[in-house]
Short mmCIF file of C-alpha atoms in Angstrom, two decimals:
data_model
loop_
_atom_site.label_atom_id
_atom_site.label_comp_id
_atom_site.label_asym_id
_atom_site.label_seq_id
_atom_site.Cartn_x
_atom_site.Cartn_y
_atom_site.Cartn_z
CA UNK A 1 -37.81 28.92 34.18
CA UNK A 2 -39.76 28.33 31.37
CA UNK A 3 -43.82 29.05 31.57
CA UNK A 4 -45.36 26.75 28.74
CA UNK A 5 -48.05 25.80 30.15
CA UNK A 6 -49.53 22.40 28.71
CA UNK A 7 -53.22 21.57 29.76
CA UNK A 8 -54.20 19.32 26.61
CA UNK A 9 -56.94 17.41 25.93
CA UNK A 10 -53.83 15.37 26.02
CA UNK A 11 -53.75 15.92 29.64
CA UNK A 12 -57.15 14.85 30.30
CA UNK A 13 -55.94 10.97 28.76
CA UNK A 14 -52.74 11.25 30.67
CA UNK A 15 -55.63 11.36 33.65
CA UNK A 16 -57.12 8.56 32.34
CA UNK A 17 -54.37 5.86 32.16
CA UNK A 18 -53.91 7.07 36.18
CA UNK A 19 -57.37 5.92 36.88
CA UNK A 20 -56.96 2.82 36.37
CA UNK A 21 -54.61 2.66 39.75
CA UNK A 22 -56.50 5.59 41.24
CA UNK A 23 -59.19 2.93 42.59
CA UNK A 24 -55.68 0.77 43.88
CA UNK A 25 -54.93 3.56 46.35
CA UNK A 26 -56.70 2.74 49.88
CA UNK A 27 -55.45 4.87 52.88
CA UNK A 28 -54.87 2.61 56.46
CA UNK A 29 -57.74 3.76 58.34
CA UNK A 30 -59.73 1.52 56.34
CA UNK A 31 -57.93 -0.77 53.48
CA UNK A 32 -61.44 -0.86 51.67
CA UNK A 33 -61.52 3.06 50.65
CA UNK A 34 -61.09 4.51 47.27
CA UNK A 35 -59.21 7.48 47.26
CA UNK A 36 -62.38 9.09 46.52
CA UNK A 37 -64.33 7.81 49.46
CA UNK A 38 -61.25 8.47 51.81
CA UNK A 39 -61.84 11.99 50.67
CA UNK A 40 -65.27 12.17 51.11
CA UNK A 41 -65.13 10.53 54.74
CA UNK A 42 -62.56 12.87 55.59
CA UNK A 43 -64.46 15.97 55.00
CA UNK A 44 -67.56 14.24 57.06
CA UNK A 45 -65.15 14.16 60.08
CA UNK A 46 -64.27 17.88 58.97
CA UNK A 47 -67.30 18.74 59.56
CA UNK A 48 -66.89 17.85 63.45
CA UNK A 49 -64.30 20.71 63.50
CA UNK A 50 -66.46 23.34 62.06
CA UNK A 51 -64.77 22.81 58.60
CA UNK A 52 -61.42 24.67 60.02
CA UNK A 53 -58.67 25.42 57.62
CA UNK A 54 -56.46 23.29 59.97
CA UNK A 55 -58.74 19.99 59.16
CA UNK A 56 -58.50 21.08 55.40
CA UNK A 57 -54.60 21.06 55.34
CA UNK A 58 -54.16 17.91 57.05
CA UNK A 59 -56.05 15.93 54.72
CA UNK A 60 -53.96 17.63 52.38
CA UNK A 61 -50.95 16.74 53.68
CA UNK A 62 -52.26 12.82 54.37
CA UNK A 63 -53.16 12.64 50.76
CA UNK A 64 -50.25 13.28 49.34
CA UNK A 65 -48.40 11.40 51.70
CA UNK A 66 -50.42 8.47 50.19
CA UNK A 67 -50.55 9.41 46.33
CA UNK A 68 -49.70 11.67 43.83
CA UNK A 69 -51.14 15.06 43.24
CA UNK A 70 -52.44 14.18 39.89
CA UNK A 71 -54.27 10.91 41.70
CA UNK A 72 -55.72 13.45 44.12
CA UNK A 73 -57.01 15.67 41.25
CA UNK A 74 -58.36 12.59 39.25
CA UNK A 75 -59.88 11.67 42.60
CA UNK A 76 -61.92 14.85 43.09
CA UNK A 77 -62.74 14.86 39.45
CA UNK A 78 -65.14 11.83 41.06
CA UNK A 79 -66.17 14.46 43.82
CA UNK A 80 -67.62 17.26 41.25
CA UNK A 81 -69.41 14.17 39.13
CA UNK A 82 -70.90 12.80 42.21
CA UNK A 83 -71.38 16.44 43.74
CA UNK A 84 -75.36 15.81 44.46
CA UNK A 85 -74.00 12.39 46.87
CA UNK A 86 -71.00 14.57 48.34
CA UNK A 87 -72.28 17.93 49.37
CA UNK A 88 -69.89 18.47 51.74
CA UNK A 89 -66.82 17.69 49.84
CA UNK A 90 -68.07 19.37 46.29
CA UNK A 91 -68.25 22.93 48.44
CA UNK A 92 -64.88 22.35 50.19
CA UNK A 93 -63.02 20.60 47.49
CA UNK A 94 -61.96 24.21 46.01
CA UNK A 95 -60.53 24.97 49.36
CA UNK A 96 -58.60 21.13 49.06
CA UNK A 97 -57.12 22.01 46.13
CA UNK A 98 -55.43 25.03 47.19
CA UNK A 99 -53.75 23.09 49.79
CA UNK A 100 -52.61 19.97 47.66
CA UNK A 101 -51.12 22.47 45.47
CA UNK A 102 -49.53 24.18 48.65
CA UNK A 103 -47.95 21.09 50.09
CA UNK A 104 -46.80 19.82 46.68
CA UNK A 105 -44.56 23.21 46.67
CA UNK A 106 -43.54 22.41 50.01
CA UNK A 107 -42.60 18.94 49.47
CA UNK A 108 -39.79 20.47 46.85
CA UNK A 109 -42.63 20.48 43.41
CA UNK A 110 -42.05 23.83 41.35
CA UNK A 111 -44.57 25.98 40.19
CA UNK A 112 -44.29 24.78 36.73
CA UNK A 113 -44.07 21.31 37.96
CA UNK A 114 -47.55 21.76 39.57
CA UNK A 115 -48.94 23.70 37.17
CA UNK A 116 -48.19 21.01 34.57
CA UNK A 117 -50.24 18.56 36.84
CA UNK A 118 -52.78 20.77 37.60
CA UNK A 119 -56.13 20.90 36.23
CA UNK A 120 -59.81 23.28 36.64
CA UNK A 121 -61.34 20.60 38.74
CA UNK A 122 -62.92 22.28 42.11
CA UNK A 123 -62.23 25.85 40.15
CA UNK A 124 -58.81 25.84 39.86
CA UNK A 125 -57.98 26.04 43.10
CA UNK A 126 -54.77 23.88 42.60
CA UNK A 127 -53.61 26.86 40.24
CA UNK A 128 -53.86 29.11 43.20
CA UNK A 129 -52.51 27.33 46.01
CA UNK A 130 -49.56 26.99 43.60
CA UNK A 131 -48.67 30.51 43.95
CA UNK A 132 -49.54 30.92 47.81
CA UNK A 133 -47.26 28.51 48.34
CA UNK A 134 -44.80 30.44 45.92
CA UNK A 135 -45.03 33.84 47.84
CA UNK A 136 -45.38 32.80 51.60
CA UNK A 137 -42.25 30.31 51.04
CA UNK A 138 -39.83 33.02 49.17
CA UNK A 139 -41.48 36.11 50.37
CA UNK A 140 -42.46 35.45 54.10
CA UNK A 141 -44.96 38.30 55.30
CA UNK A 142 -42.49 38.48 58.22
CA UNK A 143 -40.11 40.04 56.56
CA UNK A 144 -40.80 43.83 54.27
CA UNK A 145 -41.03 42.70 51.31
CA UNK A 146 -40.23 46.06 48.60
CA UNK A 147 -42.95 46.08 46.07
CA UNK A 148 -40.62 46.29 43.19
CA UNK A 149 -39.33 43.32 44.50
CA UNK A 150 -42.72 41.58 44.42
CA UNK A 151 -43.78 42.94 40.98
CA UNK A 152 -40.69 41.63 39.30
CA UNK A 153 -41.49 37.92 41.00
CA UNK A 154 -44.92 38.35 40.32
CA UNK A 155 -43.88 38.85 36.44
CA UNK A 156 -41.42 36.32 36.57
CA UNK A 157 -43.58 33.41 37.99
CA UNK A 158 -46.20 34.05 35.36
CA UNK A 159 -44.76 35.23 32.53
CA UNK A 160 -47.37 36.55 29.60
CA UNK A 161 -50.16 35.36 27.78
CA UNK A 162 -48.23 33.87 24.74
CA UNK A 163 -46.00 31.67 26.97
CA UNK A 164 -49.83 29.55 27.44
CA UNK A 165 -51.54 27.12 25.51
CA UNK A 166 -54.68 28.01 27.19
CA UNK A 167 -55.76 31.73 27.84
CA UNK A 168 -57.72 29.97 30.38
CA UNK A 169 -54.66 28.62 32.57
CA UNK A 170 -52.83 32.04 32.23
CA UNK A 171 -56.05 34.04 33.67
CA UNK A 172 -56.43 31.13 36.59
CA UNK A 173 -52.37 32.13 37.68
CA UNK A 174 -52.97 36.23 37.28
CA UNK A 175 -55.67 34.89 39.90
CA UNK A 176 -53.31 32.93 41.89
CA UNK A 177 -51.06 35.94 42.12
CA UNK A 178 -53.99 37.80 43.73
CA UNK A 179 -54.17 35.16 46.37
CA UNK A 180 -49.96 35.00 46.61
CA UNK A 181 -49.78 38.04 47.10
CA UNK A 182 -51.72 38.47 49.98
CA UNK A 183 -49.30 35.72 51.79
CA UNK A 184 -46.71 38.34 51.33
CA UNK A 185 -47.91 41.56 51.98
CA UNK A 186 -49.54 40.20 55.47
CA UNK A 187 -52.95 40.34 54.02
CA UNK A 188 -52.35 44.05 53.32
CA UNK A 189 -54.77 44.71 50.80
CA UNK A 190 -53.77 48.07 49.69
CA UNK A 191 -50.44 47.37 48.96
CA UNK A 192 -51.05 44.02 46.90
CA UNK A 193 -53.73 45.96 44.64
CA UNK A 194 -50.40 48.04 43.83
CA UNK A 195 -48.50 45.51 42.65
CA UNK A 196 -51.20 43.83 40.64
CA UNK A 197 -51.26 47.42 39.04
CA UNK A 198 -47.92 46.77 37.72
CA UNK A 199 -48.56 43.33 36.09
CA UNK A 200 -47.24 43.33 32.29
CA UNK A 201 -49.36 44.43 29.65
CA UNK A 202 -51.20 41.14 28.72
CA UNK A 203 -52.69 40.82 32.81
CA UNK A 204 -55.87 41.58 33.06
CA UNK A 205 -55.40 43.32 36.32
CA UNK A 206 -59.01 42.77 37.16
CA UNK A 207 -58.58 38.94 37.89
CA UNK A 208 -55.53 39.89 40.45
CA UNK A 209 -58.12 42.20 42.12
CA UNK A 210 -60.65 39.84 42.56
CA UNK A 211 -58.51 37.29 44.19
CA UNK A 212 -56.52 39.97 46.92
CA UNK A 213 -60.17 41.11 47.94
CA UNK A 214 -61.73 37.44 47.94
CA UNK A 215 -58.45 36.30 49.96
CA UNK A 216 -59.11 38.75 52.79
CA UNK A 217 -62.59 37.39 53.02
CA UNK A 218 -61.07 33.96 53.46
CA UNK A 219 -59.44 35.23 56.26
CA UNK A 220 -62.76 36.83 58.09
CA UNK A 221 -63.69 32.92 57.52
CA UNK A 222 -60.91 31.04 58.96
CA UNK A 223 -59.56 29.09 55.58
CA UNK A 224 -56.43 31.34 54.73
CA UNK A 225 -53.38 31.81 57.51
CA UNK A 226 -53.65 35.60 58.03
CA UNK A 227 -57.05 36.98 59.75
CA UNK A 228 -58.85 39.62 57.24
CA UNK A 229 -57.52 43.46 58.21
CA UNK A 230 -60.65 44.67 56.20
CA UNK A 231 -63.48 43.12 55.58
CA UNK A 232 -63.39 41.63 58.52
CA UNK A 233 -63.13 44.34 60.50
CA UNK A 234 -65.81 46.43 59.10
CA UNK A 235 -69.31 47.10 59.66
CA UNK A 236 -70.06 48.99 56.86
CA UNK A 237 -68.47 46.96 53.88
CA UNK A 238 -69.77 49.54 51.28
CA UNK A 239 -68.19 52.54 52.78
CA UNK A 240 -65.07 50.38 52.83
CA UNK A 241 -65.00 49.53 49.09
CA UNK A 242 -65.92 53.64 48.13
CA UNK A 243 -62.84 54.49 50.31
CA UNK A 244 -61.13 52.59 47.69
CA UNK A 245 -59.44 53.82 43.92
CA UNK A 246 -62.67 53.51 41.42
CA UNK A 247 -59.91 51.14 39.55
CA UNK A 248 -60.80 48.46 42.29
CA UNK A 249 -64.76 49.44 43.41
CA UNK A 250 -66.07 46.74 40.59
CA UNK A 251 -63.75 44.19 42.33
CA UNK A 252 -64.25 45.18 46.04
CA UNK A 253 -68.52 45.27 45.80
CA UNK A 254 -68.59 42.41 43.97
CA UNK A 255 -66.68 40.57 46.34
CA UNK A 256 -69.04 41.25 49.00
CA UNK A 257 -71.53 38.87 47.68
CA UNK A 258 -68.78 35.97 48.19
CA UNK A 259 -68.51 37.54 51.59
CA UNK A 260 -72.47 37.32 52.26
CA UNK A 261 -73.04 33.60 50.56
CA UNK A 262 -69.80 32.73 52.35
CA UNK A 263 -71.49 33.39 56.10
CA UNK A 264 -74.95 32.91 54.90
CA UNK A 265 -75.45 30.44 52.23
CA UNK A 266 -79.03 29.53 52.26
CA UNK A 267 -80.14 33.82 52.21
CA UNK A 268 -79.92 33.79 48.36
CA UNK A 269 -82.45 36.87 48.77
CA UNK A 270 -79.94 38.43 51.20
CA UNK A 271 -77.27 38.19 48.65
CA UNK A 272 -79.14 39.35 45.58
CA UNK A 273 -79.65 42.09 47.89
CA UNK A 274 -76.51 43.09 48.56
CA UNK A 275 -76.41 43.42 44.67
CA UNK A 276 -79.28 46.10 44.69
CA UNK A 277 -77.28 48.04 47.42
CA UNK A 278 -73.84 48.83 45.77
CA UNK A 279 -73.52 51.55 43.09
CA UNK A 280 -75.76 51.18 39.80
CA UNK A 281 -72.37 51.48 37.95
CA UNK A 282 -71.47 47.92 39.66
CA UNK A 283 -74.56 46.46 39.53
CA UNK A 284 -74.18 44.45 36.52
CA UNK A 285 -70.46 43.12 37.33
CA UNK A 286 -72.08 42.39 40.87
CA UNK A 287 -75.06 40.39 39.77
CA UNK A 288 -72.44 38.51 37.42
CA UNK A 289 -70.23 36.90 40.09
CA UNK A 290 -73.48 35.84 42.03
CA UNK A 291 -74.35 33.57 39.48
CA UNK A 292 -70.33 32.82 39.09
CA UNK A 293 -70.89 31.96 42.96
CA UNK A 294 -74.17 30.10 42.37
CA UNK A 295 -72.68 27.76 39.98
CA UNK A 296 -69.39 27.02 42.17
CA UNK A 297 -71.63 25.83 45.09
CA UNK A 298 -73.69 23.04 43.02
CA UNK A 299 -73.74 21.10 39.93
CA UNK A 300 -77.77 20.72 39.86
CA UNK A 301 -78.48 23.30 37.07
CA UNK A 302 -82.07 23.47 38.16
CA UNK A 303 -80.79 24.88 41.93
CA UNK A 304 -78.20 27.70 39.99
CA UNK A 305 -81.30 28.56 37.53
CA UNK A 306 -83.50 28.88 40.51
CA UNK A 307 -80.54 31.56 42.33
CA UNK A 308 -80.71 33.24 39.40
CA UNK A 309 -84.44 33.64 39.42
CA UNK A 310 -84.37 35.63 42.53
CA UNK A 311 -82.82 38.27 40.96
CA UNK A 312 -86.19 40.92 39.82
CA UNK A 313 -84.55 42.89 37.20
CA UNK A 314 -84.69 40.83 33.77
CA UNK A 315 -81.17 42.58 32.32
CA UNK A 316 -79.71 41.69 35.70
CA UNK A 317 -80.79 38.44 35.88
CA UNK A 318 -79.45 37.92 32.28
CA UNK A 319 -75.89 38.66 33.86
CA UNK A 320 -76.65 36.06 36.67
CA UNK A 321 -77.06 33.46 34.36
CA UNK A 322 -74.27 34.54 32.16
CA UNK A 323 -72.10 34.90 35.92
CA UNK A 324 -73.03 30.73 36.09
CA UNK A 325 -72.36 29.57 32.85
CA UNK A 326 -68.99 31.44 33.54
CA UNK A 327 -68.53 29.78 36.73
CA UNK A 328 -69.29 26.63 35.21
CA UNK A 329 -66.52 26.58 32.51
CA UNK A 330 -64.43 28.18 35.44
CA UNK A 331 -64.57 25.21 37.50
CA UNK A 332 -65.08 22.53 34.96
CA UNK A 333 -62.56 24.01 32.10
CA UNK A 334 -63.32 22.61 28.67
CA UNK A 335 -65.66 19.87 30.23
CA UNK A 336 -68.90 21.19 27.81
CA UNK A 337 -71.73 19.13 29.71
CA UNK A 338 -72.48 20.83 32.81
CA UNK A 339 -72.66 24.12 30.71
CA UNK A 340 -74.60 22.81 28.10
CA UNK A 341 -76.95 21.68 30.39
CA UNK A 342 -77.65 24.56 32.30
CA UNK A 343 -78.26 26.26 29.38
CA UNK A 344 -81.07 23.64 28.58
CA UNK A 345 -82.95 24.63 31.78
CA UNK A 346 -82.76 28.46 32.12
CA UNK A 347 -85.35 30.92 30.66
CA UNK A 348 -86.24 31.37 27.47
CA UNK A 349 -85.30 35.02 27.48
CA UNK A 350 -82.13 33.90 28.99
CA UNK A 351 -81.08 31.43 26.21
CA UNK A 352 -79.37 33.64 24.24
CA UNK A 353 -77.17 34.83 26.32
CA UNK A 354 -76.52 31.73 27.99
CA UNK A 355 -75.02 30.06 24.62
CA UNK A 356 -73.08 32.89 23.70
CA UNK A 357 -71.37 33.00 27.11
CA UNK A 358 -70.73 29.41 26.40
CA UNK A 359 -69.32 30.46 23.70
CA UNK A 360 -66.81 33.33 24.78
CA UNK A 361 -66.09 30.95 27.42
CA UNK A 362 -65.04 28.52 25.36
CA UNK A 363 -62.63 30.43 23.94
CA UNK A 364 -60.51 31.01 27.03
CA UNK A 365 -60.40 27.14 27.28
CA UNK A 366 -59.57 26.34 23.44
CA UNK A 367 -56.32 26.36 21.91
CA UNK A 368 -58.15 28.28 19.10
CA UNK A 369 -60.83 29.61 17.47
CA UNK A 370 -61.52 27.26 15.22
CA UNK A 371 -62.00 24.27 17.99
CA UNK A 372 -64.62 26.53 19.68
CA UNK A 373 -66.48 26.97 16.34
CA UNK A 374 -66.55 23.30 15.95
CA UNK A 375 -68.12 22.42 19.77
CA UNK A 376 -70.71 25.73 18.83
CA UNK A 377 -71.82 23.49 15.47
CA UNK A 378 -72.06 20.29 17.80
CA UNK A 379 -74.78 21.68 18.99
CA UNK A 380 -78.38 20.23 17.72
CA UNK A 381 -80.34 23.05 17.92
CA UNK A 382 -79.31 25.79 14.84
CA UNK A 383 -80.24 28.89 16.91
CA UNK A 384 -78.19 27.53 19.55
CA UNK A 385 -75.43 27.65 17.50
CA UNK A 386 -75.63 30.76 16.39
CA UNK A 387 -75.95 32.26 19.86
CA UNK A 388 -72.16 29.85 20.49
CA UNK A 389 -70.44 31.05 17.74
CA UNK A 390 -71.67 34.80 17.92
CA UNK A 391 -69.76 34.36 21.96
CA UNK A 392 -66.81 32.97 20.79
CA UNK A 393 -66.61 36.03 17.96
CA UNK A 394 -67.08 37.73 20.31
CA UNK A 395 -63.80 37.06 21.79
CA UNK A 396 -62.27 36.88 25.59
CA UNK A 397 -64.27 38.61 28.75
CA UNK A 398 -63.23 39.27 32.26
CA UNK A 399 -64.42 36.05 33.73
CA UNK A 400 -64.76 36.07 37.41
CA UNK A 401 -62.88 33.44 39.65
#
């Protein structure tokens, strides 16, 4: 198997010669419907079943039945520019994406197959589902699965930094080994923090936390197969993230402010809050994925600036904003507006860091350098790109997906 991963700009006009038969597929329920609006009607109806996981994968399943996963993608590329006029589907369309990813593996797609079709759109979520599908088809949770076993696949399926065009698509599989390995270990999450432990030397082992603690939240929800064992089952989620290795505290408290916003999206005090309640230490890392979560729920930059503004503390509310400009290139990949303008709207004493996260960000999703530089002196303002260029000097930081 060979890992070179190819996301090009080159990609992106591949995508474009598609679209012009995207708007040709219509679905029989009604022949009028752009694959876009069939996608958007379908998550209305989802709605009428409480959003279930089950709803999710069936639509799917009847997408791909009708087009190809690359049409689908191109398709919800529409969703996230139109997300203020689709609400609905620009929150679930990260959940979509796993599954089109998933049944593309099941319909007899490889992971490099889908990874060469996949793109960032809805957060990478097609990245992810690649590797659920991966580990739940070859590795069943049925069946004990030895953890050498699983280290060497989970090695094998990724391979290492250099074998990537894009630092950015080789952090967004480390994360989609987080998630596949959760398929195979039963949602155990102590024994799939072990074998992202062993990852080779280039893995930032962080990103594989953040997924096997953010997939057993998914279960406490109802969108993954296997019912959270931990979070789930908990009253006391701090106590339960202290019981665990300091290694994985950062990862575990942070990912109780998915788990909050998850159940109670509209308490955006209640989830800053949780941030002032975990361990000064974490603090920082925990304020940073709220904005990361901020920024993955809505395109309108005023609404993530306005999250971020509940947070008191200045330096902490610095991290939020850097958290969504993260989340922003997360989602969006080397598609520069929505960042750049969410950095037009936050604070002034927030500007700095804003650009220069742009920056580093940048980075991940350049195939050098040099192309980042040139975007960071695209920009009008000369402080501005000072701030971009000092972030992509900088060089690559932890994002968190």
């Amino acid at each position: 198997m060979t890992y070179k991963r190819v996301y090009q700009a080159l990609g992106y006009c591949v995508l474009g010669v598609l679209v012009v038969n995207l708007h040709q597929v219509v679905f029989a329920v009604k022949q009028d419907l752009t694959l876009t609006e069939y996608i958007r009607e379908a998550f209305d109806r989802c709605v009428g079943e409480g959003l279930t996981r089950d709803c999710i994968a069936r639509l799917a399943t009847e997408v791909l039945r009708q087009a190809s996963l690359v049409q689908a993608l191109t398709a919800l590329e529409d969703v996230e520019k139109n997300g203020s006029d689709m609400p609905i589907a620009y929150l679930q369309c990260h959940h979509l994406t796993h599954y089109l990813a998933q049944t593309a593996y099941r319909q007899g797609a490889t992971v490099d197959e889908i990874y060469e079709q996949c793109t960032p759109v809805c957060g990478g979520g097609c990245y992810h589902g690649a590797l659920e599908a991966y580990f739940s088809e070859n590795y069943p949770p049925n069946v004990y699965q030895d953890e050498n076993v699983l280290v060497g696949a989970a090695n094998r399926v990724c391979g290492d930094l250099d074998s990537y065009d894009l630092p950015g698509l080789y952090i967004q599989c480390i994360h989609g080994l987080g998630h596949g390995l959760m398929y195979a270990t039963d949602n155990e999450v102590p024994q799939a923090l072990q074998v992202c432990d062993k990852l080779g030397p280039f893995a930032d082992k962080r990103v594989c936390y953040n997924a096997v603690f953010m997939e057993d939240i998914l279960g406490a929800a109802g969108y993954s197969v296997h019912p959270s064992k931990y979070i789930g089952q908990t009253n006391d989620p701090f106590r339960m993230c202290e019981s665990y290795d300091e290694r994985y505290r950062s990862s575990c408290y942070t990912s109780i402010t998915f788990y909050k916003d998850l159940f109670s999206p509209f308490d955006q005090a209640g989830v800053v809050g949780v941030c002032e309640q975990v361990p000064e230490e974490y603090q920082r890392a925990c304020f940073f994925n709220y904005g990361a979560i901020k920024a993955l729920r809505t395109l309108n930059s005023s609404k993530i600036k306005f999250g971020c503004d509940y947070v008191k503390d200045a330096g902490y509310r610095n991290e939020c904003v850097k958290g969504a400009l993260q989340g922003l290139t997360s989602r969006y990949g080397s598609i520069t507006a929505p960042a750049v303008e969410f950095c037009s709207v936050v604070r002034s004493e927030n500007k700095e860091s804003c650009w220069s996260q742009l920056g580093n960000s940048l980075s991940i999703w350049s195939k050098g350098k040099t192309d980042a530089l040139v975007f960071c002196d695209s920009l009008p303002n000369a402080e501005e790109q000072d701030w971009c260029k000092a972030g992509v000097e900088d060089g690559y930081k932890i994002p968190v997906i």
